[in-house]
Coordinates of C-alpha atoms and ligand atoms in Angstrom, one line a residue:
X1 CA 95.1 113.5 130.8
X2 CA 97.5 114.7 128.6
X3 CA 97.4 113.6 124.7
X4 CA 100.8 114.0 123.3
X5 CA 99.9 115.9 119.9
X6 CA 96.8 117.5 120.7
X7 CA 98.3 119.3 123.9
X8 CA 100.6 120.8 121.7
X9 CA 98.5 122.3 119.1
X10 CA 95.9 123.4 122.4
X11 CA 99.5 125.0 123.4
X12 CA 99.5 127.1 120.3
X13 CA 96.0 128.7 119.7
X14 CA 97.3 132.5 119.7
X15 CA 93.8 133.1 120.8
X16 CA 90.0 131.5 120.7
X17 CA 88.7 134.2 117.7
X18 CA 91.8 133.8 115.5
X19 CA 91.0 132.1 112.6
X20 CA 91.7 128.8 111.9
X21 CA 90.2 128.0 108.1
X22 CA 89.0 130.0 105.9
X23 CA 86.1 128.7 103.0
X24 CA 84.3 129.8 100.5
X25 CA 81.6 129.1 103.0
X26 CA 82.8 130.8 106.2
X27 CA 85.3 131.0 108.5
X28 CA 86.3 128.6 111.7
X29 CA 88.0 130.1 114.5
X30 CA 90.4 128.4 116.6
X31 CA 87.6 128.4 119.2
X32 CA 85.1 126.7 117.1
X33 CA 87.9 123.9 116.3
X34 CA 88.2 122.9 120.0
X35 CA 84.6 123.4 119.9
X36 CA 83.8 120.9 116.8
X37 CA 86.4 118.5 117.4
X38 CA 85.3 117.4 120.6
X39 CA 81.6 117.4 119.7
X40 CA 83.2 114.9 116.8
X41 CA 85.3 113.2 119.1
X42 CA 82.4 112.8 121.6
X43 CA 80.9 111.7 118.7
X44 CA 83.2 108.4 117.5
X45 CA 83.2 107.6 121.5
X46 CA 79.7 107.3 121.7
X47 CA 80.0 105.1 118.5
X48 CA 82.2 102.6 120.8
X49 CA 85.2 104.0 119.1
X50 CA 88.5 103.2 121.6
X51 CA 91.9 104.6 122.0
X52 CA 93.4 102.2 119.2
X53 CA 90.8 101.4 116.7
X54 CA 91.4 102.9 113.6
X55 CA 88.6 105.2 112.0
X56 CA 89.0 104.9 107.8
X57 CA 87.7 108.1 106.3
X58 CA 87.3 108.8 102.6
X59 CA 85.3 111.7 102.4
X60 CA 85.9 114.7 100.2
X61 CA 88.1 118.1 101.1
X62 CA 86.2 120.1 103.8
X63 CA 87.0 121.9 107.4
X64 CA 84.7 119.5 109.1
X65 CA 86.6 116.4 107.9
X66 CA 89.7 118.1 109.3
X67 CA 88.0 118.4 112.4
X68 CA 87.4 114.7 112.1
X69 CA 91.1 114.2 111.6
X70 CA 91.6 116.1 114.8
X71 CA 88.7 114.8 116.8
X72 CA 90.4 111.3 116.2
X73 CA 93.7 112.4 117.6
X74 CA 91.5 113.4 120.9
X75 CA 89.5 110.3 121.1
X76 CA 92.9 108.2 120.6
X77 CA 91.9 106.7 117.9
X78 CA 93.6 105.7 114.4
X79 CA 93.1 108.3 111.8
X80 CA 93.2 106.5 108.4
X81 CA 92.5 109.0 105.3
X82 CA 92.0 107.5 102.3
X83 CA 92.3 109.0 98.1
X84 CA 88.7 109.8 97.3
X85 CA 89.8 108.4 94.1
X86 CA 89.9 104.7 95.0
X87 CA 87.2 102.6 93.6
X88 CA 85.2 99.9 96.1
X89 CA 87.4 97.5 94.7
X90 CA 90.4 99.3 95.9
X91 CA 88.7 100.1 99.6
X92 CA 88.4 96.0 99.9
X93 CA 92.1 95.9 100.3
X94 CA 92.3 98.5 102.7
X95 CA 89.4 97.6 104.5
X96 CA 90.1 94.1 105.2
X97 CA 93.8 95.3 105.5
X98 CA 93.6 97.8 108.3
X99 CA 90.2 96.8 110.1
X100 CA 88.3 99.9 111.1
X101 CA 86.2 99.9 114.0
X102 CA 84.4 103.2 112.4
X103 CA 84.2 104.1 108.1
X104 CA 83.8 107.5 107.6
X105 CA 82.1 108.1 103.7
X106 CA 81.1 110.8 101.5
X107 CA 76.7 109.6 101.7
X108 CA 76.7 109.0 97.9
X109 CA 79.4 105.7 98.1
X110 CA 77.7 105.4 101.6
X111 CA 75.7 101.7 99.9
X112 CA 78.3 100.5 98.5
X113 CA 80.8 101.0 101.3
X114 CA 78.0 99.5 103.9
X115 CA 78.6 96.1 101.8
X116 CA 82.0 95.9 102.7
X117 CA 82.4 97.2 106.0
X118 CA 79.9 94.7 107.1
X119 CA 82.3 91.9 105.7
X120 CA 84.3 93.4 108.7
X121 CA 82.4 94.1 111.2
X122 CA 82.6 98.3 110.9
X123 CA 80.4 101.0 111.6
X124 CA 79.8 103.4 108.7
X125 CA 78.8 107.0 109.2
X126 CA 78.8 109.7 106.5
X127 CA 80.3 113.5 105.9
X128 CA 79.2 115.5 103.4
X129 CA 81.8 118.3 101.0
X130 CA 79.1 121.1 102.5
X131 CA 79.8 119.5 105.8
X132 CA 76.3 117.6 106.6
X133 CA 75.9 114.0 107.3
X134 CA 75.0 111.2 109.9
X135 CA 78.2 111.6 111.5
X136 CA 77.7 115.6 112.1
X137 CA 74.3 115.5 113.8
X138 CA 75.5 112.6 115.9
X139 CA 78.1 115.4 116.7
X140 CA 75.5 117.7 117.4
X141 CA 74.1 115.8 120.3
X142 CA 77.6 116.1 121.8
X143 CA 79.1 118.8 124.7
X144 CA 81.6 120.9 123.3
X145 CA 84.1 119.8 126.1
X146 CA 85.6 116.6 125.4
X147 CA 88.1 115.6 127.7
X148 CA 91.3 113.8 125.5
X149 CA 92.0 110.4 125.9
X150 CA 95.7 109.8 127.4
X151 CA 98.1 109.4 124.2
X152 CA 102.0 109.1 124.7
X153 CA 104.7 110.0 122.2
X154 CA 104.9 106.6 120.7
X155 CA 101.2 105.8 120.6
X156 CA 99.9 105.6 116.5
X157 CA 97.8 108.9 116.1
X158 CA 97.9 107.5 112.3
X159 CA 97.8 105.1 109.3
X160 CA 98.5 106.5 106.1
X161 CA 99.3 104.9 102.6
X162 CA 101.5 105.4 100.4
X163 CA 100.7 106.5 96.9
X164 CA 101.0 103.6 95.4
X165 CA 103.7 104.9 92.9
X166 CA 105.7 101.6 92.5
X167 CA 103.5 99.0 93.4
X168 CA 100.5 98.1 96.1
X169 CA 100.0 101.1 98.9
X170 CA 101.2 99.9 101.9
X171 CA 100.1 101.5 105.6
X172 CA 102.7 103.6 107.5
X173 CA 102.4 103.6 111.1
X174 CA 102.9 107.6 112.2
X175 CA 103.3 108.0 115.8
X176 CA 101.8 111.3 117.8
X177 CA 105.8 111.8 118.1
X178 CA 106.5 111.6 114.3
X179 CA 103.7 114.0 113.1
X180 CA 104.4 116.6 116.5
X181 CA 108.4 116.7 115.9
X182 CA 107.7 116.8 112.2
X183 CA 105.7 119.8 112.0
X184 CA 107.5 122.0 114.9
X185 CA 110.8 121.4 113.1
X186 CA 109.1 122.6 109.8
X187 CA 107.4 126.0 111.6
X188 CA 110.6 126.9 112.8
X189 CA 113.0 126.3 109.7
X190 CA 110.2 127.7 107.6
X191 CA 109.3 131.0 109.7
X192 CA 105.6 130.2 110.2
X193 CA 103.8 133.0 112.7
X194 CA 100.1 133.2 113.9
X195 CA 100.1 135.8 111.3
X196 CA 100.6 133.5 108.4
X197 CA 98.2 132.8 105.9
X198 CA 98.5 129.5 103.5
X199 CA 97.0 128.7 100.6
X200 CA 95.8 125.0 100.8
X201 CA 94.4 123.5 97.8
X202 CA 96.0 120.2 98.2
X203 CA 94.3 117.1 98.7
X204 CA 94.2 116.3 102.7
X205 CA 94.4 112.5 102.5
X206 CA 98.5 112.5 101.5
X207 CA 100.8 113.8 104.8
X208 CA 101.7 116.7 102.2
X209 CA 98.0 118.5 102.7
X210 CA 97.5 116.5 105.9
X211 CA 100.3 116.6 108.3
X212 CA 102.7 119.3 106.7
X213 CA 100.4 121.6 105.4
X214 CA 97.8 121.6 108.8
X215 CA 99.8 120.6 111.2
X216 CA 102.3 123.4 110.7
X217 CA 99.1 125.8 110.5
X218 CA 98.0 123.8 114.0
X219 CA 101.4 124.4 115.4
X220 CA 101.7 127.7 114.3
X221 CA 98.3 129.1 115.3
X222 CA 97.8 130.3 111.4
X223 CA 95.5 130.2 109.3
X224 CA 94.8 128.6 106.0
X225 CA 92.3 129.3 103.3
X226 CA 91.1 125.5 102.4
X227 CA 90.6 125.2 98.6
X228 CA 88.5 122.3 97.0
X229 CA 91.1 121.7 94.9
X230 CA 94.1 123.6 92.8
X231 CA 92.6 126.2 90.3
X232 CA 95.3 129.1 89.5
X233 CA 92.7 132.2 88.8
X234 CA 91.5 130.6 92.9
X235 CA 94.8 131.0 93.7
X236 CA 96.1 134.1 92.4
X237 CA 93.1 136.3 93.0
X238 CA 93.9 134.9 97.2
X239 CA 97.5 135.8 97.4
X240 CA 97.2 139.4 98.1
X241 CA 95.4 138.2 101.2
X242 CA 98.2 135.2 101.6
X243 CA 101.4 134.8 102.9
X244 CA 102.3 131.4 101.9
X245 CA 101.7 128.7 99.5
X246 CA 102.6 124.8 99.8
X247 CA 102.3 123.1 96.3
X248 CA 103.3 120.1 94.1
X249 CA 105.4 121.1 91.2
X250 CA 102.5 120.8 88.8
X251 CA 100.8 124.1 90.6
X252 CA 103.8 126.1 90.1
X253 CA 104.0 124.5 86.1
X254 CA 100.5 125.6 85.7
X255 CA 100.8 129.1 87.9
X256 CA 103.3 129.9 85.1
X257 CA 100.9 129.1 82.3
X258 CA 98.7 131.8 83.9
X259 CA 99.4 135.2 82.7
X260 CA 98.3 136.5 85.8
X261 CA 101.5 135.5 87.8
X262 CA 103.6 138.5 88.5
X263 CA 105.6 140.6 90.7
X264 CA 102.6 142.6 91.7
X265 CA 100.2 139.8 92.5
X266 CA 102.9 138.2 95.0
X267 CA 103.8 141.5 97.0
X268 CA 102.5 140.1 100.1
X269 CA 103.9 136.9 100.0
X270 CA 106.8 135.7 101.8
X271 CA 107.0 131.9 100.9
X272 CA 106.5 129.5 98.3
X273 CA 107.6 125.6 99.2
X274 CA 107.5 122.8 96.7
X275 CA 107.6 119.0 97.2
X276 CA 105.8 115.3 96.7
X277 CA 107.5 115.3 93.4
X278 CA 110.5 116.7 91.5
X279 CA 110.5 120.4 90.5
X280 CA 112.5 121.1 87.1
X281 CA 115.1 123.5 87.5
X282 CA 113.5 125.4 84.7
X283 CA 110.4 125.6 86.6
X284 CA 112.2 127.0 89.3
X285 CA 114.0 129.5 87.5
X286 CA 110.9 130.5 85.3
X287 CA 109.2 130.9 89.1
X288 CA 111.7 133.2 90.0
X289 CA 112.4 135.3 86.9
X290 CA 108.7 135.7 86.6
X291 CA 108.1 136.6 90.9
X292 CA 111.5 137.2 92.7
X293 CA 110.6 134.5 94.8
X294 CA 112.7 131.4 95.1
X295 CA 110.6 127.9 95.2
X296 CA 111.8 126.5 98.3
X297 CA 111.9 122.9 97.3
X298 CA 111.9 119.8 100.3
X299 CA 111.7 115.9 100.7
X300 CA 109.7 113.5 102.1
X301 CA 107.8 110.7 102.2
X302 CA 104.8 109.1 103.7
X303 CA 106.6 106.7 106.0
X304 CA 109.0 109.8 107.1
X305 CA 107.5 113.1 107.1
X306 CA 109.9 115.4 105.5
X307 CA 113.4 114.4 105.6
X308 CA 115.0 117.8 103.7
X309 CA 114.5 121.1 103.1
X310 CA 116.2 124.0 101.5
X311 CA 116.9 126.9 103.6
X312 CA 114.9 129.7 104.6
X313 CA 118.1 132.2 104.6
X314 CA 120.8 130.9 102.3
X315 CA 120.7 129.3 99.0
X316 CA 117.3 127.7 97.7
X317 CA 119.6 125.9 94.8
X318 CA 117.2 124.8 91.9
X319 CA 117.2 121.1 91.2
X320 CA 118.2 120.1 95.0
X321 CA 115.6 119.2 98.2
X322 CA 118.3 120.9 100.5
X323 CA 119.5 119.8 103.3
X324 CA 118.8 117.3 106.5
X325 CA 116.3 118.7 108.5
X326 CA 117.2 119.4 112.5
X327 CA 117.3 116.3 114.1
X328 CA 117.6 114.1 110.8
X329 CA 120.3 112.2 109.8
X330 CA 120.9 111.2 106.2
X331 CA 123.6 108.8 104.8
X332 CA 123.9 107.5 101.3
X333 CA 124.5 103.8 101.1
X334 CA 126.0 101.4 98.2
X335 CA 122.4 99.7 97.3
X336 CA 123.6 96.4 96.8
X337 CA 126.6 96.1 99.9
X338 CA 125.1 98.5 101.8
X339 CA 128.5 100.2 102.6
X340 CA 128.6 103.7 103.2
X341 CA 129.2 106.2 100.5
X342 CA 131.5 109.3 100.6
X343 CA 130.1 112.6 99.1
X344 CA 128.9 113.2 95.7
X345 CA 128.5 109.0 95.3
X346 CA 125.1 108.2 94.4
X347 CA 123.4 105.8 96.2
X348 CA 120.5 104.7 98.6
X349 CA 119.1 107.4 100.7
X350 CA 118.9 106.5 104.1
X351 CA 117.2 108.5 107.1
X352 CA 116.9 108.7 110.8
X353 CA 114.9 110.8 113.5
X354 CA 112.1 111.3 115.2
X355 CA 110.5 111.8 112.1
X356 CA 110.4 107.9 110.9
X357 CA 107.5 106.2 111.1
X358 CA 107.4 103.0 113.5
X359 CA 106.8 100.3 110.6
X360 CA 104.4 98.9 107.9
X361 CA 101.4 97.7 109.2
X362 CA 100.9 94.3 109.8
X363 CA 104.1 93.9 107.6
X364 CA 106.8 92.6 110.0
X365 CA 108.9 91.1 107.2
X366 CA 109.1 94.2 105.1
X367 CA 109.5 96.5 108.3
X368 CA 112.4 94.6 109.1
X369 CA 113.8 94.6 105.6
X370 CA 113.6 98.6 104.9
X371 CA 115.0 99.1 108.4
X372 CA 119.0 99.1 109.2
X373 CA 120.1 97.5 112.5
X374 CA 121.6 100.9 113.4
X375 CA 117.8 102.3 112.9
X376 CA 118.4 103.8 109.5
X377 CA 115.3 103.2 107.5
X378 CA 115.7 103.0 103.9
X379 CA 113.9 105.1 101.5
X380 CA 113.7 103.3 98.5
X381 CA 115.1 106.9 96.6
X382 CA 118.8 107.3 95.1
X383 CA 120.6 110.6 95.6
X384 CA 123.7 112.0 96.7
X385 CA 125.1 114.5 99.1
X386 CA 126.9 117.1 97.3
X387 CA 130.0 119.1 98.7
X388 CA 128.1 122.2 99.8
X389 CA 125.5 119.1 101.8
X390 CA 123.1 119.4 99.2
X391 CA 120.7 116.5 98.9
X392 CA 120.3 115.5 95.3
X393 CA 117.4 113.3 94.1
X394 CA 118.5 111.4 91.6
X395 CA 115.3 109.1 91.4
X396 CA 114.0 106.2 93.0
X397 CA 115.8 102.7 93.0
X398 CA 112.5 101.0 91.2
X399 CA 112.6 103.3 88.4
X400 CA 116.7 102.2 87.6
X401 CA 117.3 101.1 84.4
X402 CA 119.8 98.3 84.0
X403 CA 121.2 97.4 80.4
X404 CA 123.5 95.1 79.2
X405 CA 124.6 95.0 82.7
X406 CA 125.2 98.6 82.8
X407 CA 123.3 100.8 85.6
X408 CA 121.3 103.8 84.0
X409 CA 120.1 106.6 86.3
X410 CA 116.9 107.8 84.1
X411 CA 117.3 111.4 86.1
X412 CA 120.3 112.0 84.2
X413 CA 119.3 110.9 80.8
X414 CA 116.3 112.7 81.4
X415 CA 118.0 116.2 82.2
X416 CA 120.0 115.7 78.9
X417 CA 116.7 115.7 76.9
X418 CA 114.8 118.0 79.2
X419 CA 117.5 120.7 78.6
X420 CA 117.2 120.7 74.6
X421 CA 115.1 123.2 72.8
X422 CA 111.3 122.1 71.8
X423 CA 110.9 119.8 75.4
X424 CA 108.4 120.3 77.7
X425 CA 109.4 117.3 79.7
X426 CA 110.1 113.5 79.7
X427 CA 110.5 110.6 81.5
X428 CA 113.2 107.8 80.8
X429 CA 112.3 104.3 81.7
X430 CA 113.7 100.7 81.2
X431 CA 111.6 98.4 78.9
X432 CA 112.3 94.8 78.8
X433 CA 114.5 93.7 75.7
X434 CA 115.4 90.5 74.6
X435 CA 119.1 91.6 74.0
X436 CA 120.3 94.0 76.5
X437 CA 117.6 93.2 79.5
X438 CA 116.0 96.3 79.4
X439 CA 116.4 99.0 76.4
X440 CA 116.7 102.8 77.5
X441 CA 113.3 104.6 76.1
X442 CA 112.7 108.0 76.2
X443 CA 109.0 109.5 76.3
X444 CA 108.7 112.9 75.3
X445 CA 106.4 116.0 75.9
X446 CA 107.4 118.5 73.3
X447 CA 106.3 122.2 72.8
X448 CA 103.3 122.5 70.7
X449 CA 104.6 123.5 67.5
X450 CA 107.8 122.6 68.1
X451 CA 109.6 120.4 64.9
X452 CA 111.8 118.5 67.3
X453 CA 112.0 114.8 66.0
X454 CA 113.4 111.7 67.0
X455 CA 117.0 112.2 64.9
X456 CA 117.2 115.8 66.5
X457 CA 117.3 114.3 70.2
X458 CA 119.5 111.2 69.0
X459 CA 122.1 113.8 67.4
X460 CA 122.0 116.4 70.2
X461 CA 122.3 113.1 72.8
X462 CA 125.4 111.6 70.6
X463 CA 128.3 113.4 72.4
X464 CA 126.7 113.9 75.7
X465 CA 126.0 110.5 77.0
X466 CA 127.5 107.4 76.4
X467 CA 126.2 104.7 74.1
X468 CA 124.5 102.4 76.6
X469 CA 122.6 105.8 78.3
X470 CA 121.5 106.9 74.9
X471 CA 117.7 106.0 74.5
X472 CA 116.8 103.0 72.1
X473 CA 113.6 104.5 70.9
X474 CA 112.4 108.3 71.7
X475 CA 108.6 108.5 71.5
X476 CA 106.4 111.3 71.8
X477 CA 103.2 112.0 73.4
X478 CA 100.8 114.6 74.5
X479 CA 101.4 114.4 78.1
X480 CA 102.8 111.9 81.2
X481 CA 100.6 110.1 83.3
X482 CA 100.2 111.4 86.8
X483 CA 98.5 110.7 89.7
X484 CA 96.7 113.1 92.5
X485 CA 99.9 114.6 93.9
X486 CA 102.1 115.4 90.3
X487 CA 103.7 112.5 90.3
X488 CA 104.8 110.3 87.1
X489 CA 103.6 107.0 86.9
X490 CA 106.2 105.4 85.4
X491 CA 104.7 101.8 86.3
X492 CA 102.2 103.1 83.8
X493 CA 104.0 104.0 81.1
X494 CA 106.5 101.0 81.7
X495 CA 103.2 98.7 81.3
X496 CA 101.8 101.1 78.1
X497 CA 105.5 100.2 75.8
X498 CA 106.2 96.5 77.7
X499 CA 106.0 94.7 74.2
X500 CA 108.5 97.8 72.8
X501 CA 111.3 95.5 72.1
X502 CA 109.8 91.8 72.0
Ligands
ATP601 P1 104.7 104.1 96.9 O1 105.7 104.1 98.1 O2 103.4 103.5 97.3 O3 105.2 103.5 95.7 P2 105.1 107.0 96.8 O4 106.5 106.7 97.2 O5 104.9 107.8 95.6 O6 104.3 105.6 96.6 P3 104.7 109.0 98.8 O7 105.0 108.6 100.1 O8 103.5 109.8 98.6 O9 104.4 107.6 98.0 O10 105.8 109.7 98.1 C1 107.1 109.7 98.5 C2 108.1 109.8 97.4 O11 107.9 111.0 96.6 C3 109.5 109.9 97.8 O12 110.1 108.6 98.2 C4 110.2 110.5 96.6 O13 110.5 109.4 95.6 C5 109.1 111.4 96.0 N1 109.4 112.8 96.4 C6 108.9 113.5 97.4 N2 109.4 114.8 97.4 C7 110.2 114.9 96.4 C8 111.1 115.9 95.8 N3 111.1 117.1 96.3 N4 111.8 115.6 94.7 C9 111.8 114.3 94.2 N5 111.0 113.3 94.7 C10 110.3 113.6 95.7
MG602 MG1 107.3 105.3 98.5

């Protein structure tokens, strides 16, 4: 029977004995992941698992729970990874929200999750970081041979949430179709060969380590060495036997810390690819001064895949996510008419493909009010298309600052401060005001030891932006929040300074 995504990765193995993973513990061959996923999806069968049912899974970072992510692919059902980070409070919602058949745990939150999934009628079996648990010796008992169940292109192979950035997750639908085209469009614009090597030390319940980072080693036939988590001395002591690296911007902040990082300890690597987040230009040009290597910055989003990428050959222009990938088409669009905007205009990014997700689930209304009638689904980020087709991100339309009537892009009040001498980083965000609506406010991450003060940003400011743009108060802190994946919270610190002005 032929299974639409899992065909296609079978189609790749370059041969049974080339490696897959790579652990501190041992290596997996492309052999033994045929091998394990099918004793795993033999496993979740047995259970009473069918094509559809959704399997939730918050376990920590190990090979075996990718071969649970792949083992659900083959058994047709739902793969549905959750943060390991959520508290039982948080797994309520998306529990009762997405009704697994099957609840997949780490055996230590294994009581408390039992109390909640029998509220919904679900099974609960447990995985281990070392790769033991219930659910592994059921697998045991299994043949090595499963036999895929039947999944077309636009059957769900998953359900993943968003980060929960600007407000309550919600649950992409992804499509066998979405995650396949996805991740052979990204091993062919990005090079990748059965003789690649990544680094992974992201997390693998966000479609950055998940579906771009494995899938494109699936596709590929490469291998990966799968890290626990980031650590830069990890990291750099691997690269001599590494090819590649996939990362948020913080790894590459924090590579840069590390005196270790030089030309020498990157001789055999060929690529280093950015996203989830935006990456300073700074950081980018520090990266390259430091390596030779060019960051190679892209765009996506949990509903869409990737969306953008800079090229391989070409240009990797600092600041910018690139260009439309093959097969993506990307318009800018007037956020409040919804007319179409020429070049250079920011606006609403919008995006089409094979790459879009099918909808929210169980969330008709909003499905139907972030998708276009010509298909376009709409991303929720502002950018622009510059005259060389560079896709610029100028931030997202939740984070837009609006005072005294006037529109403020915080991206470009931010570069302003960012660029000044003493600044580590900062993030601009609107806080209500009784006057103006919201009041422009600056938080800043300066340089240890650096004497920058609140009058030296105002007077450097003065002649660059105009009055309404220029911050109301400048405040300084230690460092941003950020979740998992790098990015800024700016709910957070738009919630910390609410009674700023009042
Ligand atoms: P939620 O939708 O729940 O608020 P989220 O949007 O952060 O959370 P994700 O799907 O993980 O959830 O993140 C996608 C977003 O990340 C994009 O919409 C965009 O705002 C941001 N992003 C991804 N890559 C980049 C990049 N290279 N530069 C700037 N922003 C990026
Ligand atoms: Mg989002």
């Amino acid at each position: 029977m032929s299974n639409h995504l899992f065909d296609a990765i079978r189609r790749s193995i370059a041969a049974d004995d080339a490696v897959f993973i790579e652990t501190a513990e041992g290596r997996w061959t492309y052999g033994d992941m045929v091998e394990w996923s099918g004793r795993i999806a033999g496993a979740i069968d047995t259970l009473g698992v069918r094509p559809g049912d959704r399997v939730a899974v918050q376990v920590e970072k190990s090979a075996e729970a990718l071969m649970l992510y792949l083992a659900c692919i083959r058994c047709g059902a739902v793969y549905l990874p959750l943060n390991t980070a959520y508290t039982l409070a948080e797994l309520d919602y998306f529990i009762s929200d997405a009704e697994p058949r099957l609840i997949v745990t780490d055996p230590k939150a294994a009581d408390g999750i039992k109390t909640i999934a029998s509220k919904y009628g679900a099974l609960v079996e447990t995985l281990d970081e070392r790769g033991g648990g219930s659910l592994v010796e059921l697998a045991n008992d299994e043949t090595p041979d499963f036999v895929e169940a039947a999944r077309m292109a636009d059957d769900l192979a998953a359900i993943l949430y968003t980060s929960g950035t600007t407000g309550r997750s919600k649950g992409a639908m992804l499509t066998h179709a979405n995650l396949l085209s996805n991740a052979l469009t990204l091993r062919d614009c990005w090079r990748f060969t059965p003789d690649d090597r990544l680094i992974h030390a992201l997390p693998i319940f966000h479609t950055h380590g998940l579906f771009v980072a494995t899938n494109v080693i699936l596709t590929s036939g490469a291998s990966m060495f799968l890290l626990p988590k980031f650590d830069p001395a990890q990291i750099l002591a691997l690269m001599p036997r590494a090819t590649t690296l996939m990362g948020v911007p913080t790894f590459y902040v924090r590579l840069l810390q590390h005196e270790g990082l030089n030309r020498q300890v990157v001789a055999n690597m060929r690529l280093f690819i950015s996203g989830s987040a935006p990456l300073l230009a700074d950081t980018h040009r520090a990266f390259q001064e430091r390596t030779g290597h060019a960051i190679l910055e892209r765009y996506g989003m949990t509903e869409t895949n990737m969306n953008t990428s800079n090229p391989y050959d070409g240009e990797r222009m600092a600041g910018t996510v690139g260009f439309p990938l093959p097969g993506v088409t990307l318009r800018i669009s007037e956020p409040e008419t919804g007319e179409i905007l020429e070049q250079d205009e920011t606006g609403m990014i919008e995006v089409k493909g094979p790459n879009v997700f099918k909808g929210y689930w169980r969330m008709p209304e909003k499905t139907k009010a972030e998708f276009r009638d010509d298909g376009f689904f709409l991303t929720g980020d502002l950018g622009k298309i510059d005259p060389q087709g560079y896709v610029h991100i100028i931030g997202r339309g939740k984070d837009l600052v609006i005072s005294g009537g006037y529109n403020i892009y915080p991206k470009e009040v931010e570069s302003e401060i960012d660029q000044l001498p003493g600044v580590v980083e900062c993030a601009v965000i609107g806080v209500t005001h009784p006057d103006f609506g919201e009041g422009v406010t600056a938080i800043v991450v300066k340089q240890p030891g650096s004497s920058l003060d609140e009058r030296a940003i105002r007077d450097a400011l003065g002649d660059r932006l105009a009055r309404y743009k220029q911050p109301k108060q400048i405040i300084f802190v230690d460092d941003l929040p950020r979740n998992t994946m790098g990015k800024v919270q700016k709910n957070v610190l738009r919630e910390r300074y609410c009674n700023l002005y009042t």
